[in-house]
mmCIF file of C-alpha atoms in Angstrom:
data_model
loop_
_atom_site.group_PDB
_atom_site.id
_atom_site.type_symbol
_atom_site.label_atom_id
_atom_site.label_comp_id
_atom_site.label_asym_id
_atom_site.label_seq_id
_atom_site.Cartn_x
_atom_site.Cartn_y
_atom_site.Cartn_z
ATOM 1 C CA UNK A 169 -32.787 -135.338 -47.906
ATOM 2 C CA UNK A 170 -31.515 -138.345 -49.689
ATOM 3 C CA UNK A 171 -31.898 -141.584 -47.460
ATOM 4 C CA UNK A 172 -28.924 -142.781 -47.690
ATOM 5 C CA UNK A 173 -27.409 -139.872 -45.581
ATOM 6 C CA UNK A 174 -30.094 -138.395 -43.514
ATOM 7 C CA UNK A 175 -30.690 -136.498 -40.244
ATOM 8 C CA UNK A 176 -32.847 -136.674 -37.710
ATOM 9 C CA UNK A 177 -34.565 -132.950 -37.405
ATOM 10 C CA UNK A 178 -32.796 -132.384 -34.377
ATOM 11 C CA UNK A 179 -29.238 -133.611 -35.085
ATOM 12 C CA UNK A 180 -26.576 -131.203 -36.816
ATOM 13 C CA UNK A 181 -24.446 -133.257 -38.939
ATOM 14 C CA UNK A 182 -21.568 -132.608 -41.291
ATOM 15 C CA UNK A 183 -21.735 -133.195 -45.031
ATOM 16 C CA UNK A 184 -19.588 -135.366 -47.153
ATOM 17 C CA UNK A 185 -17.543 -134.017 -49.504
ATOM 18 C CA UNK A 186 -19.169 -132.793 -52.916
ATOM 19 C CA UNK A 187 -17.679 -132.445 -56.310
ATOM 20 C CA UNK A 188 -19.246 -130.495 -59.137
ATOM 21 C CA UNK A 189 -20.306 -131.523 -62.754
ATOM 22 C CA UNK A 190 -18.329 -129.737 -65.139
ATOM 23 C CA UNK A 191 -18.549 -126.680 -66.499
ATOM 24 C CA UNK A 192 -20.933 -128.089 -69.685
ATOM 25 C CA UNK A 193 -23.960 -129.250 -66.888
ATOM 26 C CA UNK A 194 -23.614 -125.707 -65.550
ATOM 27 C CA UNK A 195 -23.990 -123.995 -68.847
ATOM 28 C CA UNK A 196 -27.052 -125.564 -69.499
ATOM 29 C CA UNK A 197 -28.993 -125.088 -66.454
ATOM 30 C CA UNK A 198 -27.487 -121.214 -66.921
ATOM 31 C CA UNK A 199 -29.617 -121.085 -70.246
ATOM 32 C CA UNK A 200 -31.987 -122.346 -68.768
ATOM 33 C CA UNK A 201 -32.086 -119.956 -65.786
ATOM 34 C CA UNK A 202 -31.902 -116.745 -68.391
ATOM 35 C CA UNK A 203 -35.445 -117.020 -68.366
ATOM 36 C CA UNK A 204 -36.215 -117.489 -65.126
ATOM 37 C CA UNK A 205 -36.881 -115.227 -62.073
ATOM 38 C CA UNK A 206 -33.813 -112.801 -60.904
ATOM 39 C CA UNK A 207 -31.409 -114.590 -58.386
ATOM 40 C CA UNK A 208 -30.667 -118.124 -60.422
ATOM 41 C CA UNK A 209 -27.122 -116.868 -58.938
ATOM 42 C CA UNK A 210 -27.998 -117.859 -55.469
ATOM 43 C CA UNK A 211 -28.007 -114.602 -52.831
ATOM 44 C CA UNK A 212 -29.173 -115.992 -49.062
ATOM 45 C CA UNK A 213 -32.259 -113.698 -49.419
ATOM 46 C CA UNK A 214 -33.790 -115.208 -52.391
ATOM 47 C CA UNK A 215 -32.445 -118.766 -52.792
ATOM 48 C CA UNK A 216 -33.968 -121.782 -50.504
ATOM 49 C CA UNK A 217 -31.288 -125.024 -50.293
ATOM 50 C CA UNK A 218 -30.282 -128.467 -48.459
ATOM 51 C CA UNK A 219 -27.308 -129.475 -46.502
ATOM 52 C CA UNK A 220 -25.830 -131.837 -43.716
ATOM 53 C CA UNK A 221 -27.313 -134.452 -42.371
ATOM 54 C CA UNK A 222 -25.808 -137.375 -40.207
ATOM 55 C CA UNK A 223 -27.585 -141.238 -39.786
ATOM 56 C CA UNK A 224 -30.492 -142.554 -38.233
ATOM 57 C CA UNK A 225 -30.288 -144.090 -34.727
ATOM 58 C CA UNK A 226 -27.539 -146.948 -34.382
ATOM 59 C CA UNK A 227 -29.581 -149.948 -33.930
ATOM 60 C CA UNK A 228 -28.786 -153.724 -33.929
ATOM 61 C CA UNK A 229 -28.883 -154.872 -37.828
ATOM 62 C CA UNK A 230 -31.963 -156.825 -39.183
ATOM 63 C CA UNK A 231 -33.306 -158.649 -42.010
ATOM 64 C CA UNK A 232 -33.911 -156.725 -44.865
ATOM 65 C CA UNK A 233 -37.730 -155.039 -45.302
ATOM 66 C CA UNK A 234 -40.377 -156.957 -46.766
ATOM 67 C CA UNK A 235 -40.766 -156.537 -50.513
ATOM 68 C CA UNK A 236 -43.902 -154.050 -51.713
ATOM 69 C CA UNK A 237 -44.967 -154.376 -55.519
ATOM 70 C CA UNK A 238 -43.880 -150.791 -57.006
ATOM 71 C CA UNK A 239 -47.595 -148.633 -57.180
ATOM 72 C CA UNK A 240 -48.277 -148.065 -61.044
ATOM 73 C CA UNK A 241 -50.315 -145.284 -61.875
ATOM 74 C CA UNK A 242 -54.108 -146.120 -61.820
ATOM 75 C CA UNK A 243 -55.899 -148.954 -64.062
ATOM 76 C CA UNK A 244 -57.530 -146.221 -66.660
ATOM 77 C CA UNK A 245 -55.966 -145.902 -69.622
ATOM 78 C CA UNK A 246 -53.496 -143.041 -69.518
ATOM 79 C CA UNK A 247 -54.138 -139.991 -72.350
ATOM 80 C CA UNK A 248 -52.248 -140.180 -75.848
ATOM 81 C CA UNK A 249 -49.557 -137.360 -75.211
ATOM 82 C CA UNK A 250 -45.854 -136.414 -75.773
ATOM 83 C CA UNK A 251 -45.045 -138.872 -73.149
ATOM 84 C CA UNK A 252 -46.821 -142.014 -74.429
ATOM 85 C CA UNK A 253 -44.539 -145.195 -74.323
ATOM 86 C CA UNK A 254 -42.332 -143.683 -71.927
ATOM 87 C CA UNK A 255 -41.514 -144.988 -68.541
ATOM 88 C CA UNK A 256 -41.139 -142.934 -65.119
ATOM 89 C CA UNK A 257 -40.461 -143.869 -61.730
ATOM 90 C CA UNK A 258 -41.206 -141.401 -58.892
ATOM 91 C CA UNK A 259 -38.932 -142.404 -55.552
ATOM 92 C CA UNK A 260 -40.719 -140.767 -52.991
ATOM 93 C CA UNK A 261 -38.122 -140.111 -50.279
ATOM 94 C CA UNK A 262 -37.885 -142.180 -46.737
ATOM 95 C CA UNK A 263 -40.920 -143.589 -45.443
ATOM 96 C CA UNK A 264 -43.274 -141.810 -43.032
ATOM 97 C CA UNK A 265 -43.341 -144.853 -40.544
ATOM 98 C CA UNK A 266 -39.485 -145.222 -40.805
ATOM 99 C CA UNK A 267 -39.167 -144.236 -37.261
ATOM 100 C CA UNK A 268 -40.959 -146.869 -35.477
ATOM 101 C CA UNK A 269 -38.509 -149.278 -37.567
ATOM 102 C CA UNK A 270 -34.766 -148.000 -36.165
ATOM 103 C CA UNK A 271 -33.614 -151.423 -36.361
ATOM 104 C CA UNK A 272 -34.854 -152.656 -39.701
ATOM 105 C CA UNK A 273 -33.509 -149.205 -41.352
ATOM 106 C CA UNK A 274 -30.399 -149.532 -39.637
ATOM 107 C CA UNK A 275 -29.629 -153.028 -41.491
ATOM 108 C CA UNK A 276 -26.409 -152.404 -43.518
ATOM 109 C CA UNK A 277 -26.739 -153.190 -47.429
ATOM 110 C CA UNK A 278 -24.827 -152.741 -50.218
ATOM 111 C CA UNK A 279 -24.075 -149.885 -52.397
ATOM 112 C CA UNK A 280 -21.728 -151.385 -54.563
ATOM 113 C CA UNK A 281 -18.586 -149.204 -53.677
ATOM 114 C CA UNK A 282 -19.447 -150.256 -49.572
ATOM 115 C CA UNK A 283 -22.441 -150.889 -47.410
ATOM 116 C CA UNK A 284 -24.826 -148.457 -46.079
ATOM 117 C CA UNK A 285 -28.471 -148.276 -43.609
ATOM 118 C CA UNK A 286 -31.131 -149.541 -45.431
ATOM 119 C CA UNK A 287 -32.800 -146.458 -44.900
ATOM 120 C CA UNK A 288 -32.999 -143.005 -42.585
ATOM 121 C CA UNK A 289 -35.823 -141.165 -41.488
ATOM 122 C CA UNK A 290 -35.747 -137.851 -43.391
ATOM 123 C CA UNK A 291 -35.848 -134.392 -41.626
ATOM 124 C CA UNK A 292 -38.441 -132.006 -40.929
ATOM 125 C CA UNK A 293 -39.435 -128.862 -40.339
ATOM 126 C CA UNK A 294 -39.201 -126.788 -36.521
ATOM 127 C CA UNK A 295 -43.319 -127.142 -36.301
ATOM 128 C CA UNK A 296 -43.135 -131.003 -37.206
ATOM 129 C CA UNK A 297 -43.869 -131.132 -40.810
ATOM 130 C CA UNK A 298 -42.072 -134.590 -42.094
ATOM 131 C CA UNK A 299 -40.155 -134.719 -45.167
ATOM 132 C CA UNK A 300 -41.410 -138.016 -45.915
ATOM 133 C CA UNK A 301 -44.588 -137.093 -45.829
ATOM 134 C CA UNK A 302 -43.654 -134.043 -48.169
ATOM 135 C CA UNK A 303 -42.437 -136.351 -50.488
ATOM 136 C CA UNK A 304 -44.956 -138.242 -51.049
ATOM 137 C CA UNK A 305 -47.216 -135.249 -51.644
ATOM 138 C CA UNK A 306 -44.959 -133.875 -54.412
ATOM 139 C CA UNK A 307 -44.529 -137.105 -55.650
ATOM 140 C CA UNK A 308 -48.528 -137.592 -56.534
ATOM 141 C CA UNK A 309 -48.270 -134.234 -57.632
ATOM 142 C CA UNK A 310 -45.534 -135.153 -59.814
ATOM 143 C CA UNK A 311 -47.488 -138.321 -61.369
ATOM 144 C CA UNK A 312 -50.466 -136.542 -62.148
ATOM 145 C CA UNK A 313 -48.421 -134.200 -64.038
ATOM 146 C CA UNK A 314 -46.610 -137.183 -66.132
ATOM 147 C CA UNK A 315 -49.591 -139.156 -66.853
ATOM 148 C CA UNK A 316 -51.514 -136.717 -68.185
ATOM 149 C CA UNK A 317 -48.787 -136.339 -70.742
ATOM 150 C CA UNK A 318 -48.757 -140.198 -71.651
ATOM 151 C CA UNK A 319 -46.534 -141.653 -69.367
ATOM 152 C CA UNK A 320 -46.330 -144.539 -67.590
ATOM 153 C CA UNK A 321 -45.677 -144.085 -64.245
ATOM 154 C CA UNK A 322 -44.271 -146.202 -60.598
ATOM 155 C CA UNK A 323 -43.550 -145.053 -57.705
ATOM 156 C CA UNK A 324 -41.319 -147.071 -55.359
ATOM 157 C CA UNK A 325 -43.766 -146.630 -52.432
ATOM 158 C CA UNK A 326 -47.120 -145.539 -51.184
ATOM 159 C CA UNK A 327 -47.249 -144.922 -47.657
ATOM 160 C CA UNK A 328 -47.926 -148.696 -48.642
ATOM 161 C CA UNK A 329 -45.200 -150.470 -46.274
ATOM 162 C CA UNK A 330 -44.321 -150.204 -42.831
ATOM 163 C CA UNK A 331 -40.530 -149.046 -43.584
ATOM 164 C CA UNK A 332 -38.416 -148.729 -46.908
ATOM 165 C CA UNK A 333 -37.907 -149.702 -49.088
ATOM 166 C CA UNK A 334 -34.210 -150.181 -48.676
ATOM 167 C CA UNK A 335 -31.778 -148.452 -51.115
ATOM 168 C CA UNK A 336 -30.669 -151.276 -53.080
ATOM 169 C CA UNK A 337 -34.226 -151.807 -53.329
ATOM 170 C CA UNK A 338 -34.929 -148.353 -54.908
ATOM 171 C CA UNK A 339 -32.646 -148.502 -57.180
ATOM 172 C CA UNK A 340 -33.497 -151.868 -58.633
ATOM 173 C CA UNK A 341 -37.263 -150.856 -58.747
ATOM 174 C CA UNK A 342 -35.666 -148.232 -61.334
ATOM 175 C CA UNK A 343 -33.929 -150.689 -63.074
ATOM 176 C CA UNK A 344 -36.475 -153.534 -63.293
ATOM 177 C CA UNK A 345 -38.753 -151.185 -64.831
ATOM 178 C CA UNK A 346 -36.517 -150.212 -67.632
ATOM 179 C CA UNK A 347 -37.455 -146.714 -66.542
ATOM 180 C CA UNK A 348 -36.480 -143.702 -69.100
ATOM 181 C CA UNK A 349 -36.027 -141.596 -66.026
ATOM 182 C CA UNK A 350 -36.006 -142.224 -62.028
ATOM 183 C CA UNK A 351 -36.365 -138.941 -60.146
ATOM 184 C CA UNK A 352 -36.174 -139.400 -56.332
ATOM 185 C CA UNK A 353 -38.027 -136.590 -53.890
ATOM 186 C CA UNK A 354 -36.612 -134.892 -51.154
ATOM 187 C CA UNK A 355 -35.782 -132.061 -48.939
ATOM 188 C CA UNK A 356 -32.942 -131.122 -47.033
ATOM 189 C CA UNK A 357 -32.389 -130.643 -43.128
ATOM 190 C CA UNK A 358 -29.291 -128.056 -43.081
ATOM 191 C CA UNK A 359 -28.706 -125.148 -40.808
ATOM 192 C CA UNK A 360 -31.021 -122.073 -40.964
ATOM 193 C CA UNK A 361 -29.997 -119.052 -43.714
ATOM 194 C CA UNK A 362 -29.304 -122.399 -45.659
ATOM 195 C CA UNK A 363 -31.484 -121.815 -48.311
ATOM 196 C CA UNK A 364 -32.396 -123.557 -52.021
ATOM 197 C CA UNK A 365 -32.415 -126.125 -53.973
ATOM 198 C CA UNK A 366 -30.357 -128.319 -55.480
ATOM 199 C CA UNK A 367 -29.894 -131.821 -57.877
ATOM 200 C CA UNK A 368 -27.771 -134.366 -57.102
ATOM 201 C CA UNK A 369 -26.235 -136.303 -59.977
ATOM 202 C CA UNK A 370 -24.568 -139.318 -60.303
ATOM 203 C CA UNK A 371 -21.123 -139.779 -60.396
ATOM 204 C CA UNK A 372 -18.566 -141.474 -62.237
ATOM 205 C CA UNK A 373 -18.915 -144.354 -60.254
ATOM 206 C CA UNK A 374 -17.752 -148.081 -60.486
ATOM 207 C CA UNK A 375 -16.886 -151.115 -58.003
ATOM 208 C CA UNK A 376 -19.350 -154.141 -56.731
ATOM 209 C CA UNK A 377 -21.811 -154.204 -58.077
ATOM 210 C CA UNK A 378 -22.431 -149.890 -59.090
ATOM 211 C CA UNK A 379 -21.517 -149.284 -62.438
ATOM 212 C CA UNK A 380 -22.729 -145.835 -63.318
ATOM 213 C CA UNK A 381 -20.523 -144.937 -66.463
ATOM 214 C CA UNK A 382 -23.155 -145.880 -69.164
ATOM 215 C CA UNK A 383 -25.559 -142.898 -67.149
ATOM 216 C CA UNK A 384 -23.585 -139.917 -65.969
ATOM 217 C CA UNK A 385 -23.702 -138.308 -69.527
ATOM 218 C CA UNK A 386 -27.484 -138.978 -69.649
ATOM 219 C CA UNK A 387 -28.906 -138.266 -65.955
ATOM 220 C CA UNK A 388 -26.615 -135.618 -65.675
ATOM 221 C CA UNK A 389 -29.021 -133.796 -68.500
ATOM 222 C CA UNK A 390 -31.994 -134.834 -66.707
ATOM 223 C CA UNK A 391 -31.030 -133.251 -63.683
ATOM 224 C CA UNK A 392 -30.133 -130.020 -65.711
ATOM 225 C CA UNK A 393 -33.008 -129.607 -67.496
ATOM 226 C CA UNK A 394 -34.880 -130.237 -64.255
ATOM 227 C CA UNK A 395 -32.517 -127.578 -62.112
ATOM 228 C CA UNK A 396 -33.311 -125.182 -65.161
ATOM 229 C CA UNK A 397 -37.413 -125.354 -65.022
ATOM 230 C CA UNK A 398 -37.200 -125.750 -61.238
ATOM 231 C CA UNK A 399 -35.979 -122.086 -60.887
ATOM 232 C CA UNK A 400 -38.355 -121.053 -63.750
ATOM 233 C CA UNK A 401 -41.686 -122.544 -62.502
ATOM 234 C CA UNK A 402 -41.184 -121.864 -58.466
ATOM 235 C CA UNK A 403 -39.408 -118.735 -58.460
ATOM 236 C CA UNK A 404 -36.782 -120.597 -56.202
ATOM 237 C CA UNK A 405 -33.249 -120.070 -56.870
ATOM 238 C CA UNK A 406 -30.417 -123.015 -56.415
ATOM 239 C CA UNK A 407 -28.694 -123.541 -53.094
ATOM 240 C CA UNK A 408 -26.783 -120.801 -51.581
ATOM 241 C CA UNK A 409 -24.513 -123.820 -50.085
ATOM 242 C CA UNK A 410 -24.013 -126.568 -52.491
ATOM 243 C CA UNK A 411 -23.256 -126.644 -56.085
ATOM 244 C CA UNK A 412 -21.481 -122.726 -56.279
ATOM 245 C CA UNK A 413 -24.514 -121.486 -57.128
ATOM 246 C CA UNK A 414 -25.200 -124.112 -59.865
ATOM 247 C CA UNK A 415 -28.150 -125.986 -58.387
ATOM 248 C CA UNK A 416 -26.531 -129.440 -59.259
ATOM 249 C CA UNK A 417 -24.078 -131.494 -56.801
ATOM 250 C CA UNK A 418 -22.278 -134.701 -57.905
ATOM 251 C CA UNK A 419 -22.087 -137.459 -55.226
ATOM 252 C CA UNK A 420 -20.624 -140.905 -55.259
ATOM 253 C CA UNK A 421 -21.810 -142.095 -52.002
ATOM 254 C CA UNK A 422 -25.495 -142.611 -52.313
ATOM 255 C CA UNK A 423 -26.873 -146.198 -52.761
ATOM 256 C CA UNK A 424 -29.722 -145.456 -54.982
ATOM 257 C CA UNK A 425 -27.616 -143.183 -57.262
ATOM 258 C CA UNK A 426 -24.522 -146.099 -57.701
ATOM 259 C CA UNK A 427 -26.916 -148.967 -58.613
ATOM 260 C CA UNK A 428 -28.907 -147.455 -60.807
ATOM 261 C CA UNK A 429 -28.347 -148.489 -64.398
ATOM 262 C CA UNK A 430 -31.137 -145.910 -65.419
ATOM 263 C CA UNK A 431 -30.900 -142.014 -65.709
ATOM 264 C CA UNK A 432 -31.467 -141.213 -62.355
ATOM 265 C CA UNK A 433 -30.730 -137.716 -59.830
ATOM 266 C CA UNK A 434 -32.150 -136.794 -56.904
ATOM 267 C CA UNK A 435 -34.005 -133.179 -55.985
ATOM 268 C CA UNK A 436 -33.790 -131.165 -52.845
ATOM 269 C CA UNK A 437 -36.645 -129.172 -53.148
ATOM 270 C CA UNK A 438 -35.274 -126.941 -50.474
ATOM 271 C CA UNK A 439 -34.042 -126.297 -46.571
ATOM 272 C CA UNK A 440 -36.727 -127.728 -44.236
ATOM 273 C CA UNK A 441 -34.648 -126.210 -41.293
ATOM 274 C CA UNK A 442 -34.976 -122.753 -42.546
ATOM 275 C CA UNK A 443 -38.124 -120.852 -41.828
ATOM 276 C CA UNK A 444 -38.241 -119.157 -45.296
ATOM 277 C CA UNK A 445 -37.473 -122.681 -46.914
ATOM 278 C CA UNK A 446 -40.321 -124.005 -45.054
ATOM 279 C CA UNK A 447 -42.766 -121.599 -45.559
ATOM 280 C CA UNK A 448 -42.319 -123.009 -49.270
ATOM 281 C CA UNK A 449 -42.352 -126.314 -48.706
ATOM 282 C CA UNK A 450 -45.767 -126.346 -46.091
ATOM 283 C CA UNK A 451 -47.763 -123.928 -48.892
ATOM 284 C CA UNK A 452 -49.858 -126.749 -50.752
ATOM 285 C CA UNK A 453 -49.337 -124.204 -54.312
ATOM 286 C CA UNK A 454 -45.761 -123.931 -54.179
ATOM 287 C CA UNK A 455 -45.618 -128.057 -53.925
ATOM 288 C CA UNK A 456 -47.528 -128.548 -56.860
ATOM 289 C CA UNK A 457 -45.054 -125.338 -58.551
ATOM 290 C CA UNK A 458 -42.157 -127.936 -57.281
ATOM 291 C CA UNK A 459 -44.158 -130.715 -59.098
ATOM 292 C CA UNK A 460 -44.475 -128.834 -62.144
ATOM 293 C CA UNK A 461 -41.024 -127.754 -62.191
ATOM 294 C CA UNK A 462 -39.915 -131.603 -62.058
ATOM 295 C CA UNK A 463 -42.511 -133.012 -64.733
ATOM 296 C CA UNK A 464 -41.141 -129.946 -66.954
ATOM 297 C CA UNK A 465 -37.662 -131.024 -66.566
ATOM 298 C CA UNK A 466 -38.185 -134.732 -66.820
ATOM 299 C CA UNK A 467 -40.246 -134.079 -70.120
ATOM 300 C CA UNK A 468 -37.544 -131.645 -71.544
ATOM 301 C CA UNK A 469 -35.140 -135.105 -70.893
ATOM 302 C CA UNK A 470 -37.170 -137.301 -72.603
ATOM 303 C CA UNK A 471 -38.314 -135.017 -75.526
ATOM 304 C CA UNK A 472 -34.361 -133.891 -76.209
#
């Protein structure tokens, strides 16, 4: 669930408006899907997906959260591989402790187009399972996956931090780095038969300080390529509620997507609300599946 428009698990919530990516984002991740598992189309009974979500807590606004170095991979050398001299950085979503900091979170900042909470809490499944603490398993998962092809990787926290980072920060972690790709985890928190997943692109964005037009063309590949090996390596088929069955969803009103001046999407790795979704997302295999899926995509990016 992106943290810039989040749910508590027990809140319903209605969705912003969506527009698609044109027709040339869909055709690729449709090649890429004609190798993949049966249902890249979407039914309910074989897709898992993300949805609405409304704010944190209202809370009296605060100073803005103290600054964390971004975690680099560890201090070995990383292996010569198709992926040397490249830079990643992994955002996991939310922060597991963001709940015991409602007013710090709740601290507007800006997103370039308007102001926003620094950051939301995430969702979770019925039987308590956090989706910040998902994140953050996928995302080692995920750098494991990228180092051991070469790259240099960051992650924008490490259960590090008490709370945050805030959105702005996020994105200029990204940006800072000079990162060839920023891929921010999540799951979704939408109602149950809600199923699949689904990447969230950039859009056409500019205003402030957000300036997205030198990135759309590019991160919108990144999160095709990644929709396409997504479906291929964990059997999962795109949201059965977002993105007509396309797996990709273009948004203009997420902080960490309108500052970025690097390729950047975010993934819903699936429904945490709905039991099937969650039976997914709890199974320690299909995680590192969802991992693989991502480093696959992200490579296919860099590699062209």
């Amino acid at each position: 669930m992106p943290y810039d428009d989040s749910v508590p698990p027990t809140v319903p919530a209605t969705r912003p408006t969506r527009r698609t990516r044109p027709l040339l984002v869909a055709a690729a991740l449709a090649a890429l899907c004609l190798t993949a598992v049966a249902g890249c189309g979407g039914s309910p009974d074989t897709t898992d997906g993300a949805g609405a979500k409304a704010s944190a807590p209202a809370s009296a606004p605060a100073s803005a959260s103290a600054s964390a170095t971004p975690k680099a991979s560890p201090t070995a050398p990383l292996p010569q591989g198709p992926l040397t001299g490249r830079t990643v950085v992994i955002d996991p979503g939310h922060n597991p402790r963001n709940r015991e900091h409602t007013k710090e979170i709740n601290e507007q900042v800006d997103i370039g187009t308007g102001r926003k909470e620094c950051d939301t809490t995430g969702t979770s499944t019925d039987a308590g399972y956090a989706e910040a603490r998902f994140t953050l398993d996928v995302s080692h998962r995920l750098r494991e996956l990228l180092q051991a092809q070469g790259a240099r990787v960051l992650l924008t926290h490490d259960d590090d931090r008490p709370f945050g980072p805030c959105i702005d920060e996020r994105a200029r972690i990204g940006n800072e780095a000079k990162a060839d790709a920023v891929v921010s985890v999540h799951a979704d928190g939408s109602a149950e038969g809600n199923r699949g997943f689904h990447v969230i692109l950039p859009a056409a964005v500019k205003g402030g300080g957000a300036d997205t037009s030198k990135i759309v063309k590019s991160s919108a590949d990144l999160g095709a390529r990644i929709a396409g090996h997504f479906v291929r390596t964990t059997g999962s088929a795109p949201s059965n509620y977002i993105g007509g069955g396309t797996g990709l969803d273009t948004r203009d009103d997420l902080g960490g997507l309108n500052l970025s001046t690097v390729p950047k999407v975010f993934v819903e790795c699936g429904n945490m609300r709905d039991p099937k979704d969650a039976a997914l997302l709890t199974d320690a295999s299909w995680r590192q599946k969802a991992a693989q899926g991502m480093a696959d995509g992200i490579a296919a990016h860099l590699k062209g």
